[in-house]
Each structure stands twice: as C-alpha cells, then as structure tokens.
Amino acid sequence: MTINWAEIENKWRTKWQEGSDFETDPNEKPKKFITVAYPYPNSPQHIGHGRTYTLADVHARFYRMKGYNVLFPMGFHYTGTPVLGMAKRIAAGEKEIMDGLRNTYHVPEDAIKTFVEPVKIADYFHKEIKSGMIEMGYSIDWRREFTTIVPGYQKFIEWQISTLKERGRIIQGSHPVGWCPVDQNPVSQHDTIGDVEPKIDEKNFLIKFRLGEFVFPITTLRPETIFGITNLWANPNTVYKKVTVDNEIWLVSAECAKKISFFEKEVTEIGEIPGSDIIGRHATNHDGQEIPVLPADFVEPDMGTGLVMSVPSHAPKDYQALMDLKAKNHELASRIEPISIIVTKGHGLIPAKDIVEKMAISGQTDGRLEEATKELYLKEFADGRLNEKCGRFSGEKVQFGRDKIRAWLQEDGILEKFPVLENGPVRCRCGAKCVVKVLNDQWFLNYGDKGWKGLARDCLDEMSILPNNIRTEFDEVIDWLHERACARQQGLGTRLPWDGDWIVESLSDSVIYMAYYTLSRFVNDGTVTPDNLTKEFFDYVFLDKGDAELAASTSRLSGDVISTVKREFTYFYPVDSRHSGRDLVQNHLSFFVLNHVAIFAKSLWPQEIVVNGSVMMEGSKMSKSMGNIIPLRAAIKDHGADPIRLAIISSAELLQDADFNIESVSGIQSKLESLLEECSRLKNSEIGRLHAEDMWVLSKTQGRIHEITEAVEKMRLREALHGILYAFGTDLSWYTKRVTAKSRDGSDGVLAILHKINSVRVAMLSPFAPHIAEEMWERLENTGMVSKSAWPKYDASKVDASSIQAEELLKNTIDDIGNIAKVTGATPKKIVLYVSSDEFKSTVYRKVLGIMVGGQNNMGVVMKELIADPKTTDAKKNPEFVQKTVRDLHSESETIKEMRLKVESFDEKEFLKSELSDIAKKEFGVGVKVYSESDTDIYDPKGKARYARPFKPAILIE
RNA sequence: GCGGGAGUCGCCCAGCCCGGUCAAAGGCGUAGGGCUUAGGACCCUAUCUCUUAGGAGUUCGUGGGUUCAAAUCCCACCUCCCGCACCA
C-alpha cells in the first residue's frame, strides 16, 4: 500500500482546524505550558529548525493525551539587524543573495521586488515559516501569534526593560564595537564584505611611560612583563605625531592617533617628531626608572601605538632585535642584559633566547618569530610563574598574576584598555576599513552581578533540565556571564523608553515573552488595545503589584477584562517546558532564566528546559555553501510530514546531532505503510478465553506502555519511538508465530487482541506521527480522534508474571534446541526434553534467586549462604549445579528475575508439553517429547536428564 | 588559552550517570532464503573468531589502576567536535 501523505495529512489537519483542537483557554484541568524559541524570519525554515519544533510538538501532544490542558503557542522574532543588511544587498542587486532567493528559496520575483524594505523580508518568511509549521502538523494555538514589532509587544518590552532598570539590573558603561567610520554605524557580520564578524581583542592594553613632557604609550598583551623591561623600541623610519589626548600630550604613530580618536577621547595633532629623534633618549617607567629608547625595524606604526616595550627574556622578537643591535656594537644596547621574570617548567632562565637559538632565527625580520612568540606566549601563560623580580606578585601563576598586575596599573592610571580588531582588516560593505569604537553610553544588563547569578542558580537547581547532562554547561555559563549590552543603535525592535537613541537588543527582548502569549490573545481579538497596556496594568497582571483599581484606571479597561487577563496569566504561568537548540544554552536559555528570576516571583520561575542537538544532512553539516539545505516545506512535499517528523526524532538521542537521510525516511515510510495496512484489517471484537500466548502478549504490552511512557516523559523520544515502531513489532511477530503454529484462525480472539494492542500502539504513535495515527485509528474503527484519546495507562495488575516466565522459558528452550542443532549440523529427527523435578534443586534455585535479586552475584557468597541454611546445605555436594544456576540467572534481566521470584510454583513440564510441540514442529520439523527428570517411563539413552535445571530443561536431539 | 562534549563490533548509533542482565539494542550495508514474470518494496535467517551438545576465545581510542567482576569507576595520554558574546 502506497500512502498519499499529502491527502491524509490534509484531511486530518482540516479536522483539527475545524474542531479548534489546539486553541487553549483556562479550564478546570491541570495545565502544561510548552514553549519553544520563536524563529527569526529571514529565510525559510529547513529540516534543522524543524527538529526543535517537532520535539516540542510531540511533548505538547503527549501531555494533551495525558489529560493536561496544554498551551503551545508561537510568535515571530522580527527584532534585529540581519534583514537590514539583506535589504541593502538586495537593493544593490548583489548576485549571491539574489541567486539564493531565486534558486534556493524559490521566492517569487514580485515578492523579491518588495525586499528592499526590511520588514517585507520578515513578513514574507514569516508567512512561509508559519505555513511550514501548519503543514508539519504542529498543534499550535495560532490565536496568540504575534511579531515582536507590533505595538502591543513593544509595550510589553518597554515594561520589561523599565522594570529591569528600576530594579538596578541595567547599568551604563563603555563598550568597544566594530565601527564603520564612513557610515557612522556599528558593523556586525552582515555588514561586512565577505560576512566576516569583526572580532575585538579586549586583552590588549596600553601602558604609559613618560618621556619628558610627553606620554610615551606602548601597547601589550602581557602587562606582567613590565617587570622584565630593559628598553623601549621606536622605529627610526617612522615619523611620530605629537597629539593632545584629553589633557595630556602623547607621542604616537599617525595610525594610532586615528584609532584613539574613536575611543571617546579628545585628540588633536599639534606637531610631529621623527623616530630617529626619540631614539637614544630615556623614558621613565611606573616606578621612576630610566629606560632607554632603542631603534628597531620590526616596529610597525600600524600596530598599537607604534612604540613598543622590550622584554628580551620572554619575547623572542625583543631578544632578536637586541642581539641584532649588539652585533652592530650599538653602545647602549651592549650594556643591556635580559631580565628574567617568569619561571616555566622545562624552560631555561631566558626562554626567548633558547627558542630563538633552537629555531635558528636569522634576524628581527625573520617571519618565524611570530611562531616563536606564539609558542612561548602560550607556554608561559599556561605553566609559568612570576619570580621575585615581580615584587608582591612573586610566585603567582602568570594567568592569574597578569590580571592582578593589570588591575594594579589601571588603578594608578598607568594602564588603560586598547581594544583592537583581532581579525583585521575588516571592510564594511561600503568599502571603508572598520575600526574599533568605544561607546561610552552603552546600556548593559548586569549579568555579572553575584546576587543575580545566585538567583539564577536557585532557579536552575530546582528546574528539570533535559537531558540532565547539559546542566553543568548551564552552571558554567552562569559563572562566566558578565555585563551584556542590551541596546543597539540600529535594527528593528523597541526603543528604550528612557533613551530613544537606543533599540532593545534582540536577545534581550526575547527572554520573558512567554508571558505575553497569555495576553496576546486579547490584543489580537481587540479586547485589549496597545494603549491600554500601561505600567500599572502589567505590574498588576504579571507581578500582582498594585491593585485592580489602579490597573483599571490607568489602562482604561474594565475590571472584568483585567481579571480575565490576569486569570489567564495566573493559570498558564509558569512555563512548564522551554525547548531550544543547544546553541542557545550560552545565550538565550541562560538569559531566559536570568530575566525570569529578575522579574517574576519564585512561583512563576520556569520549570523545565529541554535542549536538543542540531540536524546533519546525509552525514555532513548543513550549510549554504554546500547547498545541502533542504527547506522544510519542500521536504514535506516530497516525503510527507509524518515521515520527516519520525526521521528527525529517530535518528539520534536528544542532545546528539541527528542525521537526516533519505534512506531512513523511506524506511520509516514503509514501516508506517505496513502498520496502516495492518490496522486496516483488524476489527474490534470480543476477546475470548485467553491462551498462554495471549496472556503473554497482553502482559508484554503493559511493559511496553510502561517503558515508552517513561521515555517520553524524559524526552528520550528516539527510545520511545523505537519501542512503538519496532519493539512492539518484535512482540507481535513472536505472538503471530505462536498463533500460527497452533493454527488458531483468529476467530477465537486473536484478531481482537491484535486490534487492542495496535490501538494502544497507534495511540502512543499519535504525538509523533499525528496525521497517519489518526488515519490508523479510523481504520481500526475506534471512536473519536486519537489525538483526543487518552494516553495508554500502565496497569501493573495486568502484568501476569507467570505467563511472561513461561514464554521466556519457551523461547529460551527453542533457542537452545536451535543452537544445538546448528552446532551439530544435523537435522533433528527426534527431540526430547527433560525438565527438572528435583525438590532439592528447586529449593536451591529459589534460594539462589532470592540472593541474586538482592544484588549479590558472587559465587562464593551465594555458596556460603546456601550452606548456612540447613535446607540447602547439601548444595556443597553439587557445586557445579550451583555454579551453572548462578550463570543462568546472570544472563536474565533484573525484571525477569524479580518476576520469577514472585511466581511461587510453575509446572514446566505441563507448560512445555502443551505449548512447545506445535511451534517446534514448525521450527524444526519434528515434535517434542517432554519428560520429567523423575518419570519412571523416561526415555533417556544418553543420561541427559540429570543435567536438567529449573527453567533450563536438558535436551536430547537425535 | 578558557569552558563544554565525543571516540563502541563494515558504517551510523544506543549502552556509561547507577560495574555483573554485554559479543554489546536498533538502523544501514552485506550474504542466503521467501514473495514476484523481473526489479523495487516487504518478510525470514545470518553477519568478531573458533566450535559435531546448548560452549570457548578476543573485543568498546591508547596505556595504567580499583574490583571477585570494567564499554561502564579512577588516573594519564592521543585524536576529534562545539562555544568564547553584544549576533540571531
């Protein structure tokens, strides 16, 4: 049977829609509020995006069937800058982006024409993504949909950010950004030629020396080496500038003067001085020592200030330059000896010397000096310790001492930050070379605050995090998180209420918006207008602050409306589960926690976070350049929504990267096809007298329900799906084998049992593959819709331990017969079984079983306990039996052992006699004779009977 | 460098938290068989090595250690992946 996926999926989607099945209002049932990070609509969603949403949808559908009132909403994140850059590029008609839109995304020409306006891009892909979500069968309450630039949402964000400010969570400070001096704008990845992210190195510092009336600034990555300084370097071929910087006069290269003019400093050039004029003079350092300035060609005017301090012990370049001068008998240089300040295991007193000599560096222009510098830098940073030359920092590890020295110099006003572009030159799309600009009035969320971090940890400690092994990552993130800029100067979004120059940054306006879902329904239907959304209204509804009257008077809403909105929020909040990809752990998910604890009462803190890995495409990463991005809607068209849902879920555990490949999709398709076929031929009817295999399969089903439910609850969906699709199949095929061997024709309840079990199976499949499950449910002639049916409930009382034991015995026995037949290579002509009937063996067996269920597996201990008990003390006469029994039980699962202990008595002979014959005839072509060990008429020509053990009959094959 | 994670039987991927149920699930691939005019799909069987009695041997990145017992715990090492921010 080939399934027309589109047709079936459409059929059921329409029914869900007609019934408004996913529109959720508060009611008397317990609720679950499941949310997933909303998408940024600058491209169609692909299979990778589909994963997070699908997982959340399965979660939502599962809880719905478990009887919860589930709210699963969706919004669209318009905030941000990427569409701005796109619009610019489209306006310029850039080939690359146009080709992408036309050929990869298949956007119609007349739509592309509108894309010069950023919002139109977002609008277009918003619609596109939403259609995809509907086609995937996501059970979303669309009445609550919004974008982050609608007035209602903006009111909400204004309230959020004001509240944070009131509570002291927002501070102002300076911050370096990549900057285009022509456009007068910050640049991000989307604004640069080649899409390079401008990386800013903030570990670079400027240290001030004095040379007469001038400040003589140098820059360094290693402030601690100030103790090892022997001289300074200037380039004799550079003409330096005299510039006033605020109220000092600095000597720097022309390039440097330009750079610092972007550091919020007042910079004016007042003259110049050739490098050669500086050389030979002396500057003073932080403690008043005179340091000579020497000439060096390697000093580049574009690096730092164009002036350099020299630490020949630990900087290979400095060492080499000094050697070059000594070789020329330079008078000052000849008196200079390196000063060693860092001790590193495995290195000599002057490591720079060692490394220069080891690499046979030829001179200060030797390119390999970079490499030598890097190597030594890393080594000393990781393993080095400051020595006694470093005063009170003596004995510190370099990596910690450096920060302390930096802070100390900074306090004295000798050191300041000198951020540089790490990956420069970076060019803006306009062609200009980008610089680092320090913004002095930037707004920050003060995530570095200890108290705030503490609250976040409290929240995380009580939260369920799935899978739990990502918890440590959250702890780490909270630890290293510090101030984060929460406003920017361009892009779509909401303006800061107190400073209209700034727009709330996009990762800051998406942290507590789940609360807005409870309100957006009323905004969307006009009950509440954006004008009504006053501070007092939000305070009252979300924080229970103030009172209803105040909220009503300021918002000009009726008390009824306000209490309805408040009830809605109170009913659905807190968020019960937040789903997101693992790339958002470091930012969004952590900010989500931090902002919740900053704003809401503890009872409203989020309950759970679910993190999933990404999706690979046929084993390799999805990327534009590789052209292996499959838009979700195209995939739905080609393969059907349900097969895609299952393929994404079944290919990996939650946190693992899932691999999407066509083979697994078609494998799943055919699995679903055969399941549908099976459902079509099963009809509900009376279940008659139960046979052994009936009791077994029904018991087994209970076990499956138990396992699968537990797996879904922990979001181990791959495992759950495996159970539904395959483990059930294994049970049923054994059942079918048994039934066929017995020639039962189905009228005596077999079909009814199959119907019952498959109904359970289809119900559990429903959250995963909702469309086809509805179809199966209908074919099974069950009433109503499966998505509205109850999740199958595990009932321990329906588990018949002895029938499970019995069937295990049967299977094991058949396996053993098969094994023997295989090893001997002979076709059995006669099969004889001997079951244990020895009272003593049985007593020992049960005793051993009891010991082992308690967790003990040691042969010695078992034996000791047996001997200690007078009833079994004779076991010592037959240690081989005990040994084998222990080994038998070893290879049984814990549950089987427990069940076996529960079953008081079980007649192996009777059971095997009645059940084994038919199936053995089918498997091996001959019937089976069963004797008890103690039978008088026993046929035992080879004396095998005495090897019989409980649940392990002896076997004779002739 | 800092932080997180991974290395499993041809491939992909479970198992590791909580040691014995592990020669280690499942999928793919491969081989044989069934079905079919044929192919595809589907179903069955096999798939580390040896073995004429249900057995034995050697495996889970490498090397040590703990233990009666290690894929699982501890230590060291090797290799690989991801993040390091103002960007969604």
XYZ file of N, CA and C (backbone and C1' of nucleotides) in Angstrom, chain B residues 2 5 19 23 27 30-31 33-35 39 41-43 52 54 58 60-62 66 68 71 79 82 84:
182
model
P 43.596 26.309 29.967
O 42.171 27.015 30.064
C 41.968 28.113 30.938
C 40.565 28.625 30.778
C 39.490 27.547 30.787
O 39.173 27.108 32.094
C 39.089 29.018 29.000
P 30.636 18.191 29.954
O 30.708 17.588 28.479
C 29.521 17.312 27.775
C 29.810 17.008 26.320
C 30.481 15.677 26.008
O 29.603 14.581 26.127
C 31.385 17.366 24.635
P 27.312 1.018 39.757
O 27.590 -0.028 38.580
C 27.717 0.416 37.248
C 28.449 -0.653 36.485
C 27.801 -2.020 36.609
O 27.791 -2.601 35.322
C 30.053 -2.077 37.381
P 28.656 -11.155 27.776
O 28.382 -10.989 26.216
C 29.343 -10.966 25.265
C 28.646 -10.546 23.995
C 28.148 -11.723 23.172
O 27.006 -11.349 22.391
C 29.752 -10.487 21.957
P 16.497 -3.177 13.078
O 17.005 -1.881 12.311
C 16.125 -0.779 12.110
C 16.887 0.358 11.495
C 17.638 0.005 10.222
O 16.801 0.050 9.084
C 19.080 1.176 11.673
P 24.041 -3.687 -0.047
O 24.857 -4.948 0.489
C 26.276 -5.016 0.306
C 26.822 -6.211 1.033
C 26.143 -7.537 0.711
O 26.604 -8.096 -0.512
C 26.383 -7.344 3.050
P 25.580 -8.892 -1.431
O 25.477 -10.285 -0.657
C 26.616 -11.135 -0.556
C 26.286 -12.334 0.282
C 24.999 -13.070 -0.121
O 25.194 -13.943 -1.210
C 25.037 -12.748 2.224
P 19.655 -18.076 -2.438
O 18.368 -18.216 -1.504
C 18.035 -19.488 -0.935
C 16.920 -19.340 0.049
C 15.591 -18.839 -0.509
O 14.863 -19.839 -1.205
C 16.073 -17.733 1.525
P 13.858 -19.388 -2.367
O 12.671 -18.718 -1.544
C 11.842 -19.511 -0.704
C 10.826 -18.639 -0.014
C 9.883 -17.890 -0.947
O 8.820 -18.715 -1.379
C 10.678 -16.424 0.733
P 8.281 -18.540 -2.882
O 7.602 -17.104 -2.874
C 6.420 -16.861 -2.111
C 6.057 -15.401 -2.184
C 5.935 -14.843 -3.601
O 4.649 -15.100 -4.155
C 7.267 -13.382 -2.295
P 14.440 -10.252 -9.767
O 14.379 -8.665 -9.712
C 15.453 -7.876 -10.233
C 15.052 -6.428 -10.265
C 14.704 -5.798 -8.916
O 15.857 -5.432 -8.182
C 13.070 -5.194 -10.489
P 14.339 -1.999 -2.268
O 12.849 -2.046 -1.712
C 12.139 -0.824 -1.458
C 10.715 -1.137 -1.086
C 10.545 -2.092 0.086
O 10.638 -1.418 1.319
C 9.174 -2.796 -1.691
P 11.360 -2.142 2.557
O 10.342 -3.324 2.880
C 9.009 -3.034 3.329
C 8.196 -4.308 3.348
C 8.807 -5.433 4.168
O 8.498 -5.304 5.537
C 8.168 -6.284 2.057
P 9.582 -5.701 6.620
O 9.390 -7.277 6.692
C 8.130 -7.837 7.062
C 8.176 -9.325 6.845
C 9.398 -10.015 7.449
O 9.261 -10.254 8.823
C 9.080 -10.771 5.234
P 33.288 -28.867 14.956
O 32.202 -29.665 15.795
C 31.088 -28.977 16.353
C 30.033 -30.011 16.675
C 30.511 -31.018 17.696
O 29.618 -30.966 18.800
C 29.598 -32.099 15.753
P 28.061 -27.305 24.654
O 27.078 -26.047 24.726
C 26.729 -25.375 23.520
C 25.377 -24.750 23.642
C 25.068 -24.139 25.012
O 25.524 -22.803 25.018
C 23.263 -25.521 24.311
P 40.852 -14.546 26.170
O 40.716 -13.493 24.990
C 41.819 -13.228 24.128
C 41.370 -12.332 22.997
C 40.782 -10.993 23.426
O 41.758 -10.036 23.753
C 39.378 -11.970 21.821
P 38.670 -3.104 23.874
O 37.416 -2.249 23.474
C 37.356 -1.660 22.171
C 36.184 -0.722 22.110
C 36.179 0.295 23.248
O 35.905 1.584 22.711
C 34.152 -0.954 23.220
P 36.590 2.887 23.335
O 37.998 3.038 22.593
C 38.074 2.933 21.173
C 39.376 3.517 20.714
C 40.578 3.126 21.569
O 41.122 1.895 21.146
C 40.558 5.466 21.242
P 41.883 0.973 22.207
O 43.189 1.801 22.546
C 44.301 1.813 21.655
C 45.478 2.450 22.347
C 45.853 1.803 23.680
O 46.677 0.660 23.501
C 45.757 4.141 23.952
P 45.405 -2.128 41.349
O 43.957 -1.575 41.735
C 43.804 -0.622 42.778
C 42.344 -0.297 42.953
C 41.437 -1.499 43.166
O 41.442 -1.925 44.516
C 40.489 -0.066 41.546
P 38.479 -7.917 45.344
O 38.094 -8.903 44.146
C 38.826 -10.112 43.965
C 38.055 -11.002 43.015
C 37.635 -10.334 41.716
O 38.673 -10.395 40.757
C 35.775 -11.455 42.654
P 34.578 -4.513 29.758
O 34.195 -3.350 28.734
C 35.206 -2.486 28.226
C 34.610 -1.168 27.811
C 34.168 -0.281 28.974
O 35.217 0.556 29.369
C 32.402 -0.493 27.406
P 47.205 14.673 19.533
O 45.865 14.211 18.801
C 45.935 13.384 17.643
C 44.546 12.938 17.265
C 43.518 14.054 17.109
O 43.623 14.711 15.858
C 42.583 12.313 18.406
P 33.686 22.389 14.769
O 32.766 22.890 15.973
C 31.356 22.657 15.951
C 30.770 23.027 17.288
C 31.104 24.420 17.783
O 30.288 25.402 17.178
C 31.424 22.884 19.539
P 30.620 31.920 19.723
O 31.527 32.294 20.969
C 30.953 32.919 22.100
C 32.017 33.196 23.109
C 33.181 34.046 22.616
O 32.852 35.426 22.623
C 34.012 32.214 23.848
